[in-house]
XYZ file of C-alpha atoms in Angstrom:
461
model
C 17.098 -11.328 -21.713
C 16.004 -14.791 -22.896
C 16.418 -15.624 -26.501
C 14.654 -19.073 -26.244
C 12.043 -20.192 -28.845
C 9.799 -21.508 -26.040
C 6.285 -19.556 -25.962
C 6.612 -16.650 -23.471
C 4.127 -15.875 -20.507
C 4.266 -12.196 -19.822
C 3.206 -11.039 -16.394
C 2.905 -7.367 -16.355
C 3.036 -6.406 -12.773
C 4.936 -7.850 -9.892
C 2.439 -7.101 -7.065
C 0.263 -9.574 -5.101
C -1.381 -11.206 -8.139
C 1.604 -11.101 -10.307
C 3.873 -12.689 -7.879
C 1.307 -15.556 -6.838
C 0.144 -16.142 -10.518
C 3.771 -16.402 -11.733
C 4.730 -18.883 -8.651
C 1.483 -20.805 -9.689
C 2.282 -21.112 -13.240
C 6.016 -22.269 -12.633
C 4.718 -24.787 -10.098
C 2.326 -26.207 -12.816
C 4.275 -25.834 -15.846
C 6.387 -28.747 -17.387
C 10.008 -28.310 -17.540
C 10.857 -26.132 -20.593
C 7.028 -25.561 -21.611
C 7.303 -21.912 -21.629
C 9.220 -18.797 -20.217
C 7.746 -16.768 -17.545
C 8.625 -13.068 -17.705
C 7.597 -10.656 -15.035
C 7.926 -6.801 -15.720
C 7.609 -4.399 -12.929
C 9.107 -0.788 -12.152
C 10.096 -2.322 -8.582
C 12.067 -5.627 -7.966
C 9.967 -6.441 -5.095
C 6.320 -7.019 -4.068
C 4.838 -4.886 -1.264
C 2.321 -6.582 1.091
C 0.013 -3.264 1.418
C -2.051 -4.508 4.458
C 0.919 -4.127 6.695
C 1.750 -0.655 5.577
C 0.033 0.954 8.563
C 2.169 -1.246 11.081
C 5.443 -0.444 8.849
C 4.749 3.372 9.309
C 4.143 2.921 13.195
C 7.572 0.928 13.607
C 5.619 -2.359 14.590
C 7.185 -4.217 11.725
C 10.694 -3.671 10.083
C 10.038 -2.181 6.509
C 12.272 -4.937 5.049
C 9.896 -7.704 6.157
C 6.952 -6.211 4.321
C 8.466 -6.598 0.768
C 9.427 -9.715 -1.056
C 12.156 -9.798 -3.488
C 10.799 -10.938 -6.887
C 14.053 -12.601 -7.991
C 14.335 -14.616 -4.831
C 10.820 -16.192 -4.906
C 10.921 -16.361 -8.743
C 14.244 -17.868 -9.390
C 13.071 -19.809 -12.763
C 11.373 -16.697 -14.221
C 12.715 -13.734 -16.027
C 12.302 -10.439 -13.880
C 12.701 -7.322 -15.717
C 12.598 -4.094 -13.896
C 10.937 -1.574 -16.089
C 7.545 -0.498 -17.300
C 5.279 -1.708 -20.097
C 4.190 1.201 -21.862
C 2.242 -0.136 -24.878
C 0.851 -3.578 -25.763
C 0.384 -4.553 -29.795
C -2.200 -7.125 -29.420
C -2.116 -7.923 -33.279
C 1.656 -8.513 -33.246
C 1.660 -9.818 -29.530
C 4.492 -7.421 -28.648
C 4.910 -5.378 -25.485
C 7.090 -2.193 -25.264
C 9.281 -2.228 -22.164
C 10.888 0.939 -20.832
C 13.776 -0.264 -18.661
C 15.125 1.761 -15.747
C 17.997 2.919 -17.979
C 18.527 2.896 -21.629
C 16.188 2.740 -24.456
C 12.882 1.119 -24.774
C 12.666 -2.101 -26.428
C 9.934 -4.660 -27.804
C 9.236 -7.804 -26.082
C 7.146 -10.640 -27.940
C 4.755 -12.675 -25.944
C 2.409 -15.726 -26.439
C 0.323 -15.253 -23.504
C -0.317 -12.241 -21.424
C -1.102 -11.610 -17.627
C -2.258 -8.101 -16.463
C -1.522 -7.552 -12.858
C -0.625 -3.948 -12.733
C -2.689 -3.430 -9.467
C -4.080 0.297 -8.698
C -2.880 3.683 -7.761
C -4.066 6.474 -5.234
C -7.397 7.759 -6.212
C -6.897 11.554 -6.170
C -9.170 14.538 -7.109
C -8.059 18.177 -8.427
C -7.910 19.479 -4.912
C -5.410 22.689 -4.886
C -2.505 21.684 -2.831
C -2.966 18.095 -2.711
C -0.044 17.066 -5.034
C 2.287 19.097 -3.325
C 1.300 18.463 0.415
C -0.372 14.957 0.216
C 1.288 11.736 1.465
C -0.058 8.471 0.014
C 0.011 5.058 1.455
C 0.272 2.866 -1.422
C 4.138 1.896 -1.061
C 6.606 0.962 1.585
C 8.490 4.153 0.674
C 5.500 6.231 1.636
C 5.104 4.343 4.806
C 8.698 4.956 5.793
C 8.346 8.641 4.836
C 5.168 8.940 6.847
C 6.753 7.435 10.066
C 9.761 9.700 9.637
C 7.698 12.698 8.942
C 5.665 12.362 11.953
C 8.452 11.915 14.271
C 10.309 14.858 12.784
C 7.094 16.905 13.495
C 7.409 16.053 17.197
C 11.139 17.092 17.086
C 10.046 20.371 15.463
C 7.518 20.996 17.837
C 9.849 20.102 20.771
C 12.534 22.587 19.602
C 10.453 25.764 19.494
C 8.389 27.930 21.681
C 6.494 29.557 18.579
C 2.979 28.247 19.440
C 1.802 28.733 15.638
C 4.895 26.378 14.454
C 4.183 24.023 17.432
C 0.328 23.838 16.365
C 1.051 23.356 12.665
C 3.642 20.775 13.413
C 1.464 18.693 16.042
C -1.824 18.803 13.604
C -2.327 15.598 11.620
C -4.959 15.442 9.034
C -6.005 12.102 7.394
C -8.377 11.972 4.386
C -10.265 8.744 3.782
C -11.897 6.330 6.313
C -11.781 3.017 4.678
C -9.475 0.293 5.946
C -6.281 2.215 4.856
C -7.122 5.352 6.366
C -8.498 4.222 9.555
C -5.989 1.642 10.077
C -3.246 4.224 9.356
C -4.543 6.989 11.635
C -4.891 4.289 14.423
C -1.378 3.058 14.167
C 0.502 6.596 13.777
C -1.735 7.881 16.762
C -0.604 4.936 18.732
C 3.053 5.568 17.694
C 2.895 9.441 18.418
C 1.266 8.737 21.801
C 4.297 6.416 22.604
C 6.908 8.736 21.359
C 5.386 11.648 23.336
C 6.548 9.955 26.619
C 10.033 10.669 25.659
C 9.760 14.481 24.921
C 9.817 17.289 27.574
C 7.449 19.738 25.961
C 5.311 17.438 23.782
C 2.450 15.609 25.163
C -0.436 13.913 23.406
C -2.797 16.586 24.710
C -1.005 18.857 22.383
C -1.392 16.927 19.129
C -4.683 17.016 16.995
C -5.677 13.834 14.895
C -8.222 14.666 12.364
C -10.001 12.033 10.211
C -12.115 13.028 7.206
C -14.310 11.037 4.897
C -17.005 12.019 2.306
C -19.086 9.027 3.343
C -21.345 8.813 6.311
C -19.322 6.144 8.011
C -15.826 4.807 8.502
C -14.758 1.079 7.893
C -17.507 -0.002 5.548
C -15.850 -3.311 5.037
C -16.759 -4.615 8.420
C -20.227 -3.687 8.558
C -22.166 -0.704 10.304
C -22.140 -1.613 13.774
C -18.332 -2.286 14.038
C -17.718 0.842 11.736
C -19.667 2.921 14.657
C -17.543 1.031 17.214
C -14.424 1.937 15.323
C -15.333 5.556 15.241
C -16.345 5.847 18.898
C -12.925 4.017 19.509
C -10.913 6.444 17.620
C -12.771 9.296 19.157
C -12.308 8.161 22.666
C -8.299 8.422 21.737
C -8.884 12.106 20.847
C -9.275 11.564 17.171
C -11.656 14.177 15.602
C -13.892 12.253 13.049
C -15.730 14.401 10.349
C -17.990 12.372 8.280
C -20.096 13.435 5.164
C -17.494 16.112 4.324
C -14.716 16.355 1.991
C -11.335 18.514 1.728
C -11.639 21.606 -0.661
C -8.124 22.636 -0.421
C -4.673 22.226 1.262
C -2.516 24.939 -0.301
C 0.648 25.417 1.564
C -0.661 23.254 4.374
C -3.673 25.479 5.059
C -6.569 22.673 5.142
C -10.228 23.804 4.247
C -12.899 21.273 4.788
C -16.383 21.396 3.087
C -17.939 21.688 6.685
C -16.022 24.920 7.196
C -13.273 23.566 9.286
C -9.817 25.223 8.694
C -6.613 24.216 10.112
C -2.981 24.382 9.240
C -0.962 20.996 9.147
C 2.466 19.958 7.996
C 1.003 16.493 7.593
C -1.848 15.515 5.189
C -2.310 11.859 4.422
C -4.284 10.823 1.610
C -6.020 7.416 1.711
C -9.493 8.173 -0.096
C -9.432 5.038 -2.085
C -7.614 3.595 -5.255
C -8.216 3.351 -8.981
C -6.849 1.010 -11.517
C -3.290 1.859 -13.133
C -3.955 4.668 -15.742
C -1.414 2.769 -18.095
C -4.336 0.405 -18.958
C -5.806 2.816 -21.169
C -2.966 2.488 -23.519
C -3.232 -1.256 -23.769
C -6.328 -1.430 -26.113
C -8.141 -3.861 -23.638
C -11.909 -3.486 -23.047
C -12.329 -1.543 -19.941
C -15.202 -1.078 -17.304
C -16.906 2.100 -16.413
C -14.104 2.772 -13.717
C -11.293 1.855 -15.901
C -10.571 -1.861 -14.767
C -9.918 -4.475 -17.277
C -13.440 -6.467 -18.057
C -12.834 -10.048 -17.586
C -14.949 -13.043 -17.613
C -15.540 -15.551 -14.838
C -12.607 -17.461 -15.897
C -10.481 -14.130 -15.351
C -10.004 -14.212 -19.027
C -10.132 -10.713 -20.509
C -13.386 -10.204 -22.782
C -12.962 -10.875 -26.311
C -9.591 -12.671 -25.982
C -8.293 -16.131 -25.618
C -4.645 -15.350 -24.393
C -4.980 -12.500 -21.913
C -6.022 -13.068 -18.318
C -6.509 -10.314 -15.641
C -7.264 -10.207 -11.752
C -6.770 -7.928 -8.662
C -7.189 -4.421 -8.309
C -6.899 -3.591 -12.021
C -9.845 -5.945 -13.067
C -13.393 -6.155 -12.987
C -14.120 -9.665 -12.110
C -17.687 -11.018 -11.814
C -18.556 -12.066 -8.191
C -20.422 -15.354 -8.943
C -21.404 -15.920 -5.494
C -22.981 -12.425 -5.212
C -24.911 -13.024 -8.519
C -26.131 -16.439 -7.503
C -27.734 -14.676 -4.458
C -29.622 -12.273 -6.681
C -27.325 -9.310 -7.241
C -26.427 -9.346 -11.164
C -24.123 -6.548 -10.927
C -21.943 -8.008 -8.226
C -18.172 -7.594 -8.712
C -15.372 -8.871 -6.615
C -13.959 -6.147 -4.155
C -10.250 -5.161 -4.511
C -8.740 -6.895 -1.469
C -6.055 -9.349 -0.478
C -8.530 -12.067 0.099
C -9.776 -12.032 -3.361
C -6.368 -11.078 -4.842
C -4.696 -14.361 -3.490
C -7.151 -16.615 -4.474
C -7.636 -15.132 -8.059
C -4.056 -15.528 -8.691
C -4.160 -19.197 -8.131
C -7.265 -19.684 -10.306
C -5.558 -17.318 -12.956
C -2.175 -19.224 -12.787
C -4.156 -22.552 -13.423
C -6.167 -21.121 -16.240
C -3.153 -19.633 -18.039
C -1.551 -23.303 -18.263
C -4.982 -24.847 -18.996
C -5.430 -22.302 -21.919
C -1.894 -22.871 -23.214
C -2.509 -26.711 -23.232
C -6.090 -26.277 -24.704
C -7.844 -27.556 -21.813
C -11.057 -26.108 -20.144
C -10.504 -23.396 -17.691
C -12.042 -22.987 -14.270
C -14.533 -20.400 -13.050
C -13.324 -17.983 -10.208
C -15.722 -18.097 -7.292
C -15.187 -17.290 -3.832
C -17.559 -16.461 -0.996
C -16.474 -13.617 1.298
C -14.834 -14.729 4.426
C -15.133 -11.507 6.212
C -12.847 -8.636 7.079
C -10.212 -7.728 9.690
C -8.751 -4.388 10.638
C -6.143 -3.084 12.973
C -6.467 0.288 14.751
C -3.117 0.384 16.748
C -1.587 -2.108 19.224
C -4.154 -4.316 20.804
C -7.072 -2.679 19.157
C -9.076 -3.860 16.265
C -12.315 -4.962 14.502
C -13.192 -8.298 12.757
C -16.255 -9.546 10.968
C -16.077 -13.202 10.149
C -18.572 -14.994 7.839
C -19.555 -18.499 8.825
C -22.208 -19.903 6.444
C -24.777 -17.025 6.614
C -23.851 -15.958 10.065
C -21.752 -12.598 10.524
C -19.603 -13.082 13.768
C -18.283 -9.719 14.907
C -15.370 -9.107 17.165
C -13.545 -6.057 18.418
C -10.933 -5.070 20.642
C -7.736 -7.079 21.526
C -9.244 -10.379 20.138
C -10.231 -8.775 16.866
C -6.624 -7.476 16.703
C -5.201 -10.885 17.183
C -7.136 -12.321 14.305
C -6.213 -9.621 12.182
C -2.548 -10.155 12.718
C -3.039 -13.964 12.395
C -4.728 -13.633 9.147
C -2.409 -11.213 7.398
C 0.824 -12.794 9.103
C -0.316 -16.291 7.325
C -1.321 -14.435 4.207
C 2.111 -12.734 3.850
C 3.946 -14.527 0.926
C 6.847 -17.091 1.535
C 7.561 -18.593 4.923
C 10.946 -16.538 4.970
C 8.799 -13.117 5.254
C 6.173 -14.939 7.604
C 8.768 -15.947 10.104
C 10.362 -12.333 10.104
C 6.996 -10.618 10.627
C 6.202 -12.948 13.634
C 9.439 -12.507 14.951
C 8.991 -8.757 14.826
C 5.926 -9.107 16.736
C 7.319 -11.547 19.248
C 10.208 -9.025 19.994
C 7.845 -6.332 20.341
C 6.316 -8.074 23.392
C 9.614 -7.566 25.313
C 11.134 -4.677 23.731
C 9.796 -0.982 23.607
C 8.865 0.601 20.186
C 11.672 2.532 18.487
C 10.693 6.114 17.951
C 13.601 7.594 16.189
C 13.133 9.419 12.991
C 15.433 8.483 10.014
C 14.329 11.308 7.850
C 17.984 11.930 6.702
C 17.923 8.813 4.781
C 15.725 10.600 2.233
C 18.813 12.919 1.292
C 21.879 10.571 2.486
C 24.450 12.475 0.666
C 23.603 15.904 2.031
C 26.116 15.937 4.990
C 28.896 14.509 2.907
C 28.081 17.316 0.022
C 28.343 20.004 2.781
C 31.514 18.815 3.821
C 33.202 18.163 0.476
C 32.275 21.879 -0.729
C 35.293 24.265 -0.739
C 35.566 26.036 2.614
C 35.117 29.652 2.347
C 37.836 32.184 2.242
C 38.752 33.451 5.735
C 38.172 37.059 6.120
C 41.164 39.426 6.093
C 42.474 40.268 9.395
C 42.711 43.749 10.316
C 45.938 45.061 12.398
C 45.566 45.505 15.948
C 45.682 49.398 15.785
C 43.079 49.331 13.245
C 40.743 47.072 15.534
C 41.314 49.669 18.164
C 40.490 52.650 16.206
C 37.241 50.954 14.929
C 36.214 50.221 18.503
């Protein structure tokens, strides 16, 4: 840890906003002007829009994450959690991965903790649900789905097969629709290599409490997306929710009941609950309340952006909506991070800070290989695309938005190789317990049973 007397800029969170804001600050900062410290429980940033493709095996999971220490070589990167912030003393309490918590003084603070899965007190959800917020969950989902195919192929018990081949996805936004589209695509490919498992044996169910899916791309493309998924055999249930899933027995509010080993929860996100312990002004849904300059209301040394911030949408407010807020997506996070970095430097030097203003450029979503929807905003026009062209636009946009050229090149290399090589459909579920086989081999061998004399064996027979 640095003991320098330079002022410290503490960035809480190493996600999309934290990474880009720290890079921007380091780029704009004069040599020796300040120390930039980034604190995050993980030593890498995850590009979440690519999690569905990682779950489907279209992208190597290693290429979806960016190592913080490699990208921020001039910053202090601390692996741990900020548990409390004392604004009066300007001190943060950091709980490292190992050892006692310690206090870390700062002069300027950036809150970029992102969001976590928004869950509800549904019986069985905590025990059975699979989220899609981290690369670990994406890898786990891929292995789990392929293991279910292995399980179904290895048994003649119809109840076991039916349960293994039923996949329930809750949430029809970007994360839910993209994930079920990619996973269904992968399972369809994988089924070609099984003797007793066909796509017709599988049951994919998508559930959403709203009356439409993919609301981010507009109602028409949302309807097309639903019809497209249904044409691939996905059952879509709208205006309903899940009441319980105890022991994998899924009960929907519309009366449908199924047994499933796979329940994927993608029903939205919420700001990181740790924000409630920081003493910051929060909005009605738990977001940090910021001004148009991304500065936390009532402070002159704290900034926030991204999924954990309530940022005024100046473009929407100029259009007549006084309560417009920036949606939590990668498009805004990237641009907010750059403005935030510039404003931290300006604030540190006593210069005026810039307002954050960005007009929505549209939205893109992939629904599996060669399938997608896209809505591009040009001036006041909204141009809609669907099918293969939209899928190319989805990959092109997110491929270029991926941080660092190192990762961009690796992502495009994965896609290029996939044009000539078949998708890998092997499950590596044993990776979750890699020592199990060695542990079994290292256990003391059981004592051999006492041998009976030949005469005794004859009498016993």
